[in-house]
PDB file of C-alpha atoms in Angstrom:
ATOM      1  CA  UNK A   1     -22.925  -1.527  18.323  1.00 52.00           C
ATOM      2  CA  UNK A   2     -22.906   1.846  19.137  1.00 56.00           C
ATOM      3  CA  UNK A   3     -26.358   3.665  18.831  1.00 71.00           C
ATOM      4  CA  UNK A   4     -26.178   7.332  16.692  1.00 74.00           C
ATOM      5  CA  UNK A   5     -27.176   8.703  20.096  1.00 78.00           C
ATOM      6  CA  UNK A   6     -24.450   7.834  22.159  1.00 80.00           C
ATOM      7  CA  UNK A   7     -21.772   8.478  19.573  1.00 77.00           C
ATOM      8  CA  UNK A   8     -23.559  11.824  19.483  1.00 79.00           C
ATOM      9  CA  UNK A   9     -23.027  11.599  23.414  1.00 80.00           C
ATOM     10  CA  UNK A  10     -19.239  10.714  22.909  1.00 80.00           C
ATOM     11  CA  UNK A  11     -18.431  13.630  20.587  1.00 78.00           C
ATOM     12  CA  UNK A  12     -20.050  16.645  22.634  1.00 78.00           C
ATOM     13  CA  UNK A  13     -17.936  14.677  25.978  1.00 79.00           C
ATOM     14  CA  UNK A  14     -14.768  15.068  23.555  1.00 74.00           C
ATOM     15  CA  UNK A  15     -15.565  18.144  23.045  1.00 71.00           C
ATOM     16  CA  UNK A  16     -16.231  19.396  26.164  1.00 70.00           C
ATOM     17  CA  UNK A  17     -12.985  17.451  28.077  1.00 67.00           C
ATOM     18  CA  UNK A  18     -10.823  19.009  25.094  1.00 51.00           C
ATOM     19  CA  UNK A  19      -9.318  15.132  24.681  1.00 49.00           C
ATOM     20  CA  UNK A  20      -9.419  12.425  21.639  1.00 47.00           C
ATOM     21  CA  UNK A  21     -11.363   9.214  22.507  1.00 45.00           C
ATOM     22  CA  UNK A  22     -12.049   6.218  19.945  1.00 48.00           C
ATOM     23  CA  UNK A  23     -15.049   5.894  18.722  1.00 46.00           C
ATOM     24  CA  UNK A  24     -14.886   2.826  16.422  1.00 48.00           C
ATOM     25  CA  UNK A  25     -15.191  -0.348  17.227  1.00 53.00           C
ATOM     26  CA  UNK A  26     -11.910  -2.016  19.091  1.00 56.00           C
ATOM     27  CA  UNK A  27      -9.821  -4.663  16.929  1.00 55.00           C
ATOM     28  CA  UNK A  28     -10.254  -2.445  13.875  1.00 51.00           C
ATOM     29  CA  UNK A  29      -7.085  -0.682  11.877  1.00 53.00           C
ATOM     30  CA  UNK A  30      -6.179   2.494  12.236  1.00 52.00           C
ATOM     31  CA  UNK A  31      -7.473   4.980   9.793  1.00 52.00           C
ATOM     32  CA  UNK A  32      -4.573   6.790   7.917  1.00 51.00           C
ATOM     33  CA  UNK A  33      -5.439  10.410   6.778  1.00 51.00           C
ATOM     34  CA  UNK A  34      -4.057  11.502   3.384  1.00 53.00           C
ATOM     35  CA  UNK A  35      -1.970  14.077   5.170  1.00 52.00           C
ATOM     36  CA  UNK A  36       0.496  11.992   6.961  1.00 52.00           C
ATOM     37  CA  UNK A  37       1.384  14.581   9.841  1.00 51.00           C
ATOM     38  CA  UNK A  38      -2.193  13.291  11.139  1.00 50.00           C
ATOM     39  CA  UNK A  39      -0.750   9.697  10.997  1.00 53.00           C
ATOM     40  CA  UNK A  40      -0.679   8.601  15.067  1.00 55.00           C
ATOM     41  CA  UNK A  41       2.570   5.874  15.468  1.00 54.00           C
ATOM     42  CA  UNK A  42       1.702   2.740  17.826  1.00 55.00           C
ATOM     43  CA  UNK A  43       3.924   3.352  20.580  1.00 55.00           C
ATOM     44  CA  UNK A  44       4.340  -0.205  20.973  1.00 57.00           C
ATOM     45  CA  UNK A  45       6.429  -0.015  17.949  1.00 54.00           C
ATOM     46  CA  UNK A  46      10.212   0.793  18.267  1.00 56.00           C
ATOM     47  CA  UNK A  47      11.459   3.815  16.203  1.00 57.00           C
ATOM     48  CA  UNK A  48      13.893   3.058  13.634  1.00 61.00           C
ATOM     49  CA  UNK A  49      17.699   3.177  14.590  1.00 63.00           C
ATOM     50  CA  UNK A  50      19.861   5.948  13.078  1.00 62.00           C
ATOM     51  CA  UNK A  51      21.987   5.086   9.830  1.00 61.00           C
ATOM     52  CA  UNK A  52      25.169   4.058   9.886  1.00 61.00           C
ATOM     53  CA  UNK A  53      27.566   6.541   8.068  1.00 57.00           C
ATOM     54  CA  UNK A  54      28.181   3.414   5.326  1.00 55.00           C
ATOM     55  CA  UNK A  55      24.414   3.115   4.872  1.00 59.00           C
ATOM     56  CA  UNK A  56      23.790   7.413   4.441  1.00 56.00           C
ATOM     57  CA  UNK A  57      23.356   8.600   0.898  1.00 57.00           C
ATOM     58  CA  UNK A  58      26.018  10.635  -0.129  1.00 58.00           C
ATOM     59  CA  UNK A  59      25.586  14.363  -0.872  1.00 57.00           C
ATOM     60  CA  UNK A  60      25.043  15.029  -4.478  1.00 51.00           C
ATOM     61  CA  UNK A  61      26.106  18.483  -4.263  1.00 49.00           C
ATOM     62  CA  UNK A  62      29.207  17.172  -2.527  1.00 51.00           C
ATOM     63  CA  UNK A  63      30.136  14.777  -5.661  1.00 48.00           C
ATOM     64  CA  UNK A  64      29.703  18.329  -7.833  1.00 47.00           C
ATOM     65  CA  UNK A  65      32.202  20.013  -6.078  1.00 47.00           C
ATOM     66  CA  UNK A  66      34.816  17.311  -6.034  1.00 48.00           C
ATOM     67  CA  UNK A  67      34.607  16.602  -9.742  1.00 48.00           C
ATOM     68  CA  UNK A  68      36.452  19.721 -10.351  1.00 48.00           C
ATOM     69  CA  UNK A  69      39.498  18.160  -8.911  1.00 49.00           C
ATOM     70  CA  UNK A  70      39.432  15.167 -10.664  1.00 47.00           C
ATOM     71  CA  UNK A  71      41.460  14.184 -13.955  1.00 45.00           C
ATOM     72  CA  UNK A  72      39.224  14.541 -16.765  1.00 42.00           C
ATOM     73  CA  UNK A  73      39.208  10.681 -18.755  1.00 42.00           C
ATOM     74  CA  UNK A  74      40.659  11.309 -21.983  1.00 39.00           C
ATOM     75  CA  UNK A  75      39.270   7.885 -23.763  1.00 40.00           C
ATOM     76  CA  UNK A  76      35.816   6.689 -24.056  1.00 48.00           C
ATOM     77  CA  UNK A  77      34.115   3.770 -25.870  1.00 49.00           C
ATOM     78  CA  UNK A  78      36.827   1.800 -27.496  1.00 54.00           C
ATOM     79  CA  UNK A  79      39.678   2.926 -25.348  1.00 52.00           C
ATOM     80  CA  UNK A  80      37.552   1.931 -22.394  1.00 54.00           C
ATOM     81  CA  UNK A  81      37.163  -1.485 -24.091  1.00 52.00           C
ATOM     82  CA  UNK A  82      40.592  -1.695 -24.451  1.00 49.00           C
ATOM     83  CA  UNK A  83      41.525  -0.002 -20.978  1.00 50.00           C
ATOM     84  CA  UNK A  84      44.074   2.383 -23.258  1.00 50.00           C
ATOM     85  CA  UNK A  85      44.849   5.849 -21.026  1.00 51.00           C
ATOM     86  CA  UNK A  86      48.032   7.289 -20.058  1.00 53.00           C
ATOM     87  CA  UNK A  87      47.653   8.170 -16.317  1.00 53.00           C
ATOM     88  CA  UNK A  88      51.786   8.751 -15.764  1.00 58.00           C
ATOM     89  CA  UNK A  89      51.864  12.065 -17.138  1.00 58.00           C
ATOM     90  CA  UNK A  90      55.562  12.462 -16.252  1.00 65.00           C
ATOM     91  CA  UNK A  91      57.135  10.223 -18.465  1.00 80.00           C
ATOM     92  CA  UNK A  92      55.639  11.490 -21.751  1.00 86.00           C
ATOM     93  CA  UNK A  93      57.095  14.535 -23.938  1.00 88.00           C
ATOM     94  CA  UNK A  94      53.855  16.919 -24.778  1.00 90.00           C
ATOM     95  CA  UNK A  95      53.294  18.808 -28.273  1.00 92.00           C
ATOM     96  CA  UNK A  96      50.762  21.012 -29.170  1.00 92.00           C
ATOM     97  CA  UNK A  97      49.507  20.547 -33.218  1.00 92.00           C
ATOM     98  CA  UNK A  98      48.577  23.853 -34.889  1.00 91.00           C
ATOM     99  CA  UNK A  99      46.864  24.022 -38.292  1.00 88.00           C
ATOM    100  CA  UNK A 100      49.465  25.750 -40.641  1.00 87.00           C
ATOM    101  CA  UNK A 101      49.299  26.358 -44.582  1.00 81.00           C
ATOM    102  CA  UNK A 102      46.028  24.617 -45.906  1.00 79.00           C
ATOM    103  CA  UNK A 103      46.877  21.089 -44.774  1.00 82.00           C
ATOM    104  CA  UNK A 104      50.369  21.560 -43.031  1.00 90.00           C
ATOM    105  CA  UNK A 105      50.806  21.174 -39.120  1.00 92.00           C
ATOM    106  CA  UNK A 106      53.408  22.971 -37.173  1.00 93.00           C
ATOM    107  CA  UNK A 107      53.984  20.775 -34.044  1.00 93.00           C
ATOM    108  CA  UNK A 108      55.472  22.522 -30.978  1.00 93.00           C
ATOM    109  CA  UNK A 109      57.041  21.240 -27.218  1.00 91.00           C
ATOM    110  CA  UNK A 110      54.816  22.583 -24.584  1.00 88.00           C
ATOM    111  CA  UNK A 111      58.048  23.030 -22.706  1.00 80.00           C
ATOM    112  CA  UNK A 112      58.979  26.371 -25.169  1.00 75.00           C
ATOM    113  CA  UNK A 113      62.703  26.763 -24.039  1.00 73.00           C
ATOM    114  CA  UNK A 114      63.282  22.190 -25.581  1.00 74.00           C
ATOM    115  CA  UNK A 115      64.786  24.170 -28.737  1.00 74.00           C
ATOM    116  CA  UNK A 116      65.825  21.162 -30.481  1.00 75.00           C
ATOM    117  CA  UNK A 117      61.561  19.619 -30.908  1.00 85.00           C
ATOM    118  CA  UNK A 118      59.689  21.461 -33.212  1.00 93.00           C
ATOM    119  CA  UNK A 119      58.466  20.172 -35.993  1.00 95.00           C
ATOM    120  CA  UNK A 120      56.892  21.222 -39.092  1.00 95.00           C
ATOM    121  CA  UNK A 121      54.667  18.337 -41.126  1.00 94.00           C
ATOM    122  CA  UNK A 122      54.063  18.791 -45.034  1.00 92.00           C
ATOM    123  CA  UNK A 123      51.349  17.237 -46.549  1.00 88.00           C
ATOM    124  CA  UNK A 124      51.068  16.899 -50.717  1.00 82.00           C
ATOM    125  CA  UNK A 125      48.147  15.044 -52.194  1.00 73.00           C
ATOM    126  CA  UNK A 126      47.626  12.886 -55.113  1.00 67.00           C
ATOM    127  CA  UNK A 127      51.397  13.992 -56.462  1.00 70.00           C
ATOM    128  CA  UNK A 128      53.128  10.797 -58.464  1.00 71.00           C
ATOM    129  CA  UNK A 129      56.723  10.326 -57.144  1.00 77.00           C
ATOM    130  CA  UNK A 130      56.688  13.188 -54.472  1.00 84.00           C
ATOM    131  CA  UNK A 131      56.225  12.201 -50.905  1.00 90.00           C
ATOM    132  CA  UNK A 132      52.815  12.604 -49.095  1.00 89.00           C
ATOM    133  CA  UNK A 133      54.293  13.536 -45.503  1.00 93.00           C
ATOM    134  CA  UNK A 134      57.547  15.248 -45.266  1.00 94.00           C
ATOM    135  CA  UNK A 135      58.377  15.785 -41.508  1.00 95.00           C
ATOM    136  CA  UNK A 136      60.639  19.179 -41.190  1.00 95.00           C
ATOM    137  CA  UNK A 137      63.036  19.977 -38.369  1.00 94.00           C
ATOM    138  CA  UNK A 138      62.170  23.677 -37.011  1.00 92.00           C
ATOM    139  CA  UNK A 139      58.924  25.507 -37.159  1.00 89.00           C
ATOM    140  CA  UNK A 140      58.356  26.347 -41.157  1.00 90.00           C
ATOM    141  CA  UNK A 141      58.940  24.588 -44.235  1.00 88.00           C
ATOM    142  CA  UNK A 142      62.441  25.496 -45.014  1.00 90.00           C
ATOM    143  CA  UNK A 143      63.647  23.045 -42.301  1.00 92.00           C
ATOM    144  CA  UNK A 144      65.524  19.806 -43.024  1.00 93.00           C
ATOM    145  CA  UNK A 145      63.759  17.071 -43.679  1.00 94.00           C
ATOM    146  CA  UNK A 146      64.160  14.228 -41.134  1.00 95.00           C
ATOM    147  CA  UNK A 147      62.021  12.046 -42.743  1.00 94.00           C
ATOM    148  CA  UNK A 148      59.455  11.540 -45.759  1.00 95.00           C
ATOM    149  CA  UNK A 149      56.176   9.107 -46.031  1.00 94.00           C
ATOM    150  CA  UNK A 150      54.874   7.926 -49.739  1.00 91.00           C
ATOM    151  CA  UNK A 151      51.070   7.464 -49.710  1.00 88.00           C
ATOM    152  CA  UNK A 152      49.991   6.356 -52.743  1.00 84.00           C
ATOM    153  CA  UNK A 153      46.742   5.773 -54.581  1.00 78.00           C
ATOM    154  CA  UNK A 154      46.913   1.748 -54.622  1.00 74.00           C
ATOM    155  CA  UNK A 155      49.634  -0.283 -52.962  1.00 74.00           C
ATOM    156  CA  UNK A 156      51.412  -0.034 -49.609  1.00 80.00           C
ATOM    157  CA  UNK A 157      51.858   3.147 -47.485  1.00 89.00           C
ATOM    158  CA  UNK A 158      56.003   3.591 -47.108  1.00 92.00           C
ATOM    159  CA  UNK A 159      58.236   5.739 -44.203  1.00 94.00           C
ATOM    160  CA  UNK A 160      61.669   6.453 -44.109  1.00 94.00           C
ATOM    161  CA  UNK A 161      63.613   8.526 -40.810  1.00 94.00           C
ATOM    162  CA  UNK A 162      66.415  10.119 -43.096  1.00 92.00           C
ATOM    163  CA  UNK A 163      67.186  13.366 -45.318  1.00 93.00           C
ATOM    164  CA  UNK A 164      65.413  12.645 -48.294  1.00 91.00           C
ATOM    165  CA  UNK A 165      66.554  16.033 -49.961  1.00 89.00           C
ATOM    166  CA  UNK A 166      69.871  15.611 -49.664  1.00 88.00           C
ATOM    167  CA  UNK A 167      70.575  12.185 -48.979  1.00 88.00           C
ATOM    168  CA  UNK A 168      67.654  10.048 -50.275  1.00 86.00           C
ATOM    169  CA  UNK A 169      69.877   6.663 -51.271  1.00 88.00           C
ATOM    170  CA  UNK A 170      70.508   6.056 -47.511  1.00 86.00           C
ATOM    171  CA  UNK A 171      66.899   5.852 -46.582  1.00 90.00           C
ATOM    172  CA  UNK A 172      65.520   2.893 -44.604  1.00 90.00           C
ATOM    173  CA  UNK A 173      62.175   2.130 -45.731  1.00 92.00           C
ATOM    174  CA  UNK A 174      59.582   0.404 -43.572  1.00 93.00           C
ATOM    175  CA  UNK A 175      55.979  -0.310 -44.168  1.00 93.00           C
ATOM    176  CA  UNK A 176      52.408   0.562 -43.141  1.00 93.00           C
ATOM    177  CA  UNK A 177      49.173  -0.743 -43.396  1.00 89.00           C
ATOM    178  CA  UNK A 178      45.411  -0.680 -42.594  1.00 88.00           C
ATOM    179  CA  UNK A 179      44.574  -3.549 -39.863  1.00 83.00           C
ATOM    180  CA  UNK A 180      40.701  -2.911 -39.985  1.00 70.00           C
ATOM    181  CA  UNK A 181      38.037  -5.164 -40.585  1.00 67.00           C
ATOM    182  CA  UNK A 182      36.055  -2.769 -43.316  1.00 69.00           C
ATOM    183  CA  UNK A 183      36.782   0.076 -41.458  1.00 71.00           C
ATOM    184  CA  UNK A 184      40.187   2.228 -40.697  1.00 76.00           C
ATOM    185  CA  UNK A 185      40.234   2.214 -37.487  1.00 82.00           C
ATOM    186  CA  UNK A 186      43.498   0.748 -36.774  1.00 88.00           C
ATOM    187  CA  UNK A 187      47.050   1.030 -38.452  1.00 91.00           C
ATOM    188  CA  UNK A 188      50.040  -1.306 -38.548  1.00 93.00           C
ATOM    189  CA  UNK A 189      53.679  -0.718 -38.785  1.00 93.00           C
ATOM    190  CA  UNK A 190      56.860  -2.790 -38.688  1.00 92.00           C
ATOM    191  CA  UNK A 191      60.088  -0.882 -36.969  1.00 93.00           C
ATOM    192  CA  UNK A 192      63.227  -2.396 -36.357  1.00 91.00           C
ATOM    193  CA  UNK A 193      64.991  -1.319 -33.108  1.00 90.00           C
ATOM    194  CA  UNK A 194      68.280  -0.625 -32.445  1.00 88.00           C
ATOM    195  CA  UNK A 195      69.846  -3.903 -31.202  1.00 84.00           C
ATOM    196  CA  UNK A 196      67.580  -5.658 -34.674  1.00 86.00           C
ATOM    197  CA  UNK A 197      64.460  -6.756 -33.098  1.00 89.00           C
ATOM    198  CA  UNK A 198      61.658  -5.927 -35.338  1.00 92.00           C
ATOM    199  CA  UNK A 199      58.430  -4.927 -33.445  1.00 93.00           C
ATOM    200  CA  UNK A 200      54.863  -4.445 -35.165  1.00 94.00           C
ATOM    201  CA  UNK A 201      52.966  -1.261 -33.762  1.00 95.00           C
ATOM    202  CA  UNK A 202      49.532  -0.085 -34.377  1.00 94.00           C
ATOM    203  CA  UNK A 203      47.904   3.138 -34.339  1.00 93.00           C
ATOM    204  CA  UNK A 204      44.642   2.337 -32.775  1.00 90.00           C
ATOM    205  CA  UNK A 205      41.557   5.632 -33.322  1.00 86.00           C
ATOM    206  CA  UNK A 206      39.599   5.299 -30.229  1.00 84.00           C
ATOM    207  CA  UNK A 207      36.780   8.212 -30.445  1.00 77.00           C
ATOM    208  CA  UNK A 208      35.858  10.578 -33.885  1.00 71.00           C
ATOM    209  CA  UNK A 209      35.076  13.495 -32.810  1.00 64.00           C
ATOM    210  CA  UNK A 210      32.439  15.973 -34.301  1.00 60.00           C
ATOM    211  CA  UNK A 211      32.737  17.790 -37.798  1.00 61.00           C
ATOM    212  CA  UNK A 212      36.122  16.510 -37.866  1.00 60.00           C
ATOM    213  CA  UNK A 213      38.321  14.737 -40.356  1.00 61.00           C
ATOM    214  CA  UNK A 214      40.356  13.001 -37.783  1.00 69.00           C
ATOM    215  CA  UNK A 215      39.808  11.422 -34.410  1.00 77.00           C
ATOM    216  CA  UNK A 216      41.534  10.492 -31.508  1.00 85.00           C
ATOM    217  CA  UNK A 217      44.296   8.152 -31.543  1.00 89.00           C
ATOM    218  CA  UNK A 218      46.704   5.784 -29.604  1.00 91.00           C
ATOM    219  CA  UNK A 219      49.793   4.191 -30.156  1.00 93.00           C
ATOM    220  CA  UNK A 220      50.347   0.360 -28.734  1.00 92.00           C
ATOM    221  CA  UNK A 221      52.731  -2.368 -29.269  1.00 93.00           C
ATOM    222  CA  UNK A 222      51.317  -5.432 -31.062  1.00 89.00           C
ATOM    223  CA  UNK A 223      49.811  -7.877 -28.041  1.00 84.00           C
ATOM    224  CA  UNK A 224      50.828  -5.229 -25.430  1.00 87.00           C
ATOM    225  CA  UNK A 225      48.116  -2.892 -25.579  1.00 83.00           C
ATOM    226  CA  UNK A 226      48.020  -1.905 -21.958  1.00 82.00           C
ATOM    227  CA  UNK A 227      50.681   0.137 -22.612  1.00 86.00           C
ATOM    228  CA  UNK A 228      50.169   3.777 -24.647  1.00 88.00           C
ATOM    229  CA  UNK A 229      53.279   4.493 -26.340  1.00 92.00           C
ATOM    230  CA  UNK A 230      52.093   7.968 -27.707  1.00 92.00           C
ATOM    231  CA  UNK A 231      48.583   9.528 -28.121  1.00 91.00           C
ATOM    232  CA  UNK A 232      46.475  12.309 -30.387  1.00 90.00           C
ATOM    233  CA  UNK A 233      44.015  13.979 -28.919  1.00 85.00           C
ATOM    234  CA  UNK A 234      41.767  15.981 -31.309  1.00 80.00           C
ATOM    235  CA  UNK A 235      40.249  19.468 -30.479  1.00 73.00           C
ATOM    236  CA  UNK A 236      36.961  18.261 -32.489  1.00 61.00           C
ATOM    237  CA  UNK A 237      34.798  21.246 -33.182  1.00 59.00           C
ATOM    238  CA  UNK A 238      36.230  23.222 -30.982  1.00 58.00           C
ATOM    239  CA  UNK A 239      39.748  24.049 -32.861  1.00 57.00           C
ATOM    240  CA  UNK A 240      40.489  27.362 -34.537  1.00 64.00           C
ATOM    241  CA  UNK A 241      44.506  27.640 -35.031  1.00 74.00           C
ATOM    242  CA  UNK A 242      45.269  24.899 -32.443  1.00 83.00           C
ATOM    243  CA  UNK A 243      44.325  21.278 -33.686  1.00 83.00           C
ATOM    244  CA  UNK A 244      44.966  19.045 -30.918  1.00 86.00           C
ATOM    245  CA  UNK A 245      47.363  17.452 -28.150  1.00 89.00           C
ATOM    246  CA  UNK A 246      50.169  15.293 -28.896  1.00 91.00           C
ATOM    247  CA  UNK A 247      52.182  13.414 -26.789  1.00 91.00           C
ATOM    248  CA  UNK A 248      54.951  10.503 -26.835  1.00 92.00           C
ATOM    249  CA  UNK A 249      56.177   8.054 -24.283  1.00 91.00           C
ATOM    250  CA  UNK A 250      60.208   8.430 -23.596  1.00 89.00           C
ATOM    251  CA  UNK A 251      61.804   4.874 -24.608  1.00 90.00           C
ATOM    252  CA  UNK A 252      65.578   5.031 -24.383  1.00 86.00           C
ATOM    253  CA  UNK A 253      65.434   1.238 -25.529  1.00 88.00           C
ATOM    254  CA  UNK A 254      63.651   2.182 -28.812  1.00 91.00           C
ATOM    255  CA  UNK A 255      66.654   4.475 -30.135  1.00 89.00           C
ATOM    256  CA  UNK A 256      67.235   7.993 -31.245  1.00 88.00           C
ATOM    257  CA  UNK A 257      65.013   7.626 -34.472  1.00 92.00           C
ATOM    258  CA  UNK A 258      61.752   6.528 -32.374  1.00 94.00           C
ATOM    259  CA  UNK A 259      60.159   9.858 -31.861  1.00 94.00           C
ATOM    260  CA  UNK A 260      60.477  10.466 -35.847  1.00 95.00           C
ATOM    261  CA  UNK A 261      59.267   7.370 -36.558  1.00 95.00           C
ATOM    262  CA  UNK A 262      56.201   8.385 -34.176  1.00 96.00           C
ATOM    263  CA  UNK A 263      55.746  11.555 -35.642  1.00 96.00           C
ATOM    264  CA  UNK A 264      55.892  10.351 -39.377  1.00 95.00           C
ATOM    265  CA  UNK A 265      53.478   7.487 -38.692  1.00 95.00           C
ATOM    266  CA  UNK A 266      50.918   9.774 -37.151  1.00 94.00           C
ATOM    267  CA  UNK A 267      51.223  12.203 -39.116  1.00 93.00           C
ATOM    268  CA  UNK A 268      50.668   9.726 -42.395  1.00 91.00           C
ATOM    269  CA  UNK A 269      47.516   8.524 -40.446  1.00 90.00           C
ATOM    270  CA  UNK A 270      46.861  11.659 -40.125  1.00 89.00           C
ATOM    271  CA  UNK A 271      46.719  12.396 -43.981  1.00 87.00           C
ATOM    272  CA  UNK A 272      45.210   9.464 -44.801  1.00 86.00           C
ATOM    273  CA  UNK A 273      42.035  10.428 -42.570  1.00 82.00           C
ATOM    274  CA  UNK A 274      42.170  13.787 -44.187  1.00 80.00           C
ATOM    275  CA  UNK A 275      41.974  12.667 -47.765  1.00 79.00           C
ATOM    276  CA  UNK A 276      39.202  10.124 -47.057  1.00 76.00           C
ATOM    277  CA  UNK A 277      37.134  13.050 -45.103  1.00 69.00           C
ATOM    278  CA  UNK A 278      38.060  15.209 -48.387  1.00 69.00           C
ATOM    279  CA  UNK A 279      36.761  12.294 -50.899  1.00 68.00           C
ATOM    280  CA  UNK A 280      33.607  12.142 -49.136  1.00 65.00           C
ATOM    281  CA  UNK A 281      32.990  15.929 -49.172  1.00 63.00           C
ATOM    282  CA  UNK A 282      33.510  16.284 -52.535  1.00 65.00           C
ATOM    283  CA  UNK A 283      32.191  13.396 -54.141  1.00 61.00           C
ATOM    284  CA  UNK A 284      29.651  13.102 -56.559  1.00 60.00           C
ATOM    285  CA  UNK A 285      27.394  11.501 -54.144  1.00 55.00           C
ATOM    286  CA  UNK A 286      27.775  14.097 -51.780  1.00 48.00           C
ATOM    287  CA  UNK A 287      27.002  17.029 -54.353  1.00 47.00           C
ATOM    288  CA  UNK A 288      23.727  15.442 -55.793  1.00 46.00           C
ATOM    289  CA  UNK A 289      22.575  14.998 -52.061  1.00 43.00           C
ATOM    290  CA  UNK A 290      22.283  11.529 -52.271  1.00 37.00           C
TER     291      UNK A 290
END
């Protein structure tokens, strides 16, 4: 063991050569400082190789600036779940929905110049023998009527593609229901095609977005739900005159009538959403706070 002395003796030799010696005892560790800069590495020890460019982090900032680029999802939580999305853009016909008298919607092509696909939606509530939806051809409500949709109080929702003003004895009437378990989150309908094949569709509301009376929706076959037939997107809070995005697959197989029947289907589900959001605002519940 060293005596204080000659430790004393080391230092001022340290000192006086300008050079580091070890002073403690040999066999015992290395002291680390709390500052590692002071940290001495045993040269025995290799240094580390370099990364491979697989094993580097990737540059967060980088990720930022890419994301602008990227398509924005449209579908969250249930659509997820159900892997709903339309990523072919190219085979769907685009509308944009605008809010028009109280409860009416003027749907119109994005393509301005497609003359013959704007549409103008009535909606009447709560009248007995007058139709709930009355889809209009043009962009008022003057139009002809291509197709009406009874939603009554109690029993089954109705549609029919046809002039009901002029010509209401040739209508085809077809059904609609709620699917949901204690909810109404998903819609049924029954249309026969063309060749006579009947087909059951639902209308499927995959996200509700804020302050809103309706959400999101999508449009599947029955048992074919990887496949979007036509979807709603919702401006949510956001909307002013402008109420949300449209837009409809192109089937030739499903016939002439198949965009009307879209259209009138939606825009019953539509309604239906609205009167339920109108029920609950101006219940008595609601007015007593409770």
């Amino acid at each position: 063991m060293l005596e204080l002395r000659d430790r004393i003796a080391a230092i001022d030799r340290a000192l006086q050569e300008v050079q580091e010696v070890e002073i403690s005892r040999p066999g015992t560790p290395v002291r680390h400082s709390l500052d590692h800069r002071f940290d001495k590495t045993d040269p025995d020890v290799d240094a580390a190789p370099a990364p491979t460019p697989s094993q580097e982090k990737t540059n967060p900032f980088e990720s930022l600036s890419s994301s602008g680029n990227e398509k924005k999802r449209f579908y969250d939580s249930v659509a997820a779940a159900y892997g709903l999305g339309i990523l072919d853009e190219d085979e769907f016909v685009e509308y944009v929905v605008y809010d028009a008298f109280i409860t009416n919607l003027r749907i119109c092509p994005v393509n301005l110049t497609d003359e013959g696909h704007f549409y103008y939606v009535e909606h009447r509530s709560f009248l007995p023998h007058v139709p709930g939806v009355i889809l209009r051809r043009g962009t008022d409500k003057h139009g002809k009527s291509l197709g009406v949709a009874h939603i009554p109080l109690t029993g089954a929702n109705t549609f029919g593609v046809g002039d009901f003003e002029a010509r209401p004895q040739d209508m085809v009437w077809e059904k609609m229901a709620n699917k949901g378990f204690w909810t109404h989150m998903k819609y049924e309908f029954v249309h026969e095609l063309p060749g006579g094949e009947t087909k059951a569709f639902h209308w499927i509301r995959t996200r509700n977005n804020i302050i809103d009376d309706q959400g999101d929706l999508v449009l599947v076959e029955d048992e074919k739900e990887q496949l979007v037939l036509a979807e709603y997107l919702g401006k949510g809070l956001l909307k002013w005159k402008k109420r949300g995005r449209l837009r409809i697959r192109d089937m030739p197989g499903f016939g002439e009538k198949w965009e009307l029947v879209v259209l009138l289907t939606w825009a019953s589900v539509v309604e239906l959403s609205r009167r339920r959001a109108r029920m609950r605002r101006y219940s008595p519940t609601h007015l007593i706070g409770t």
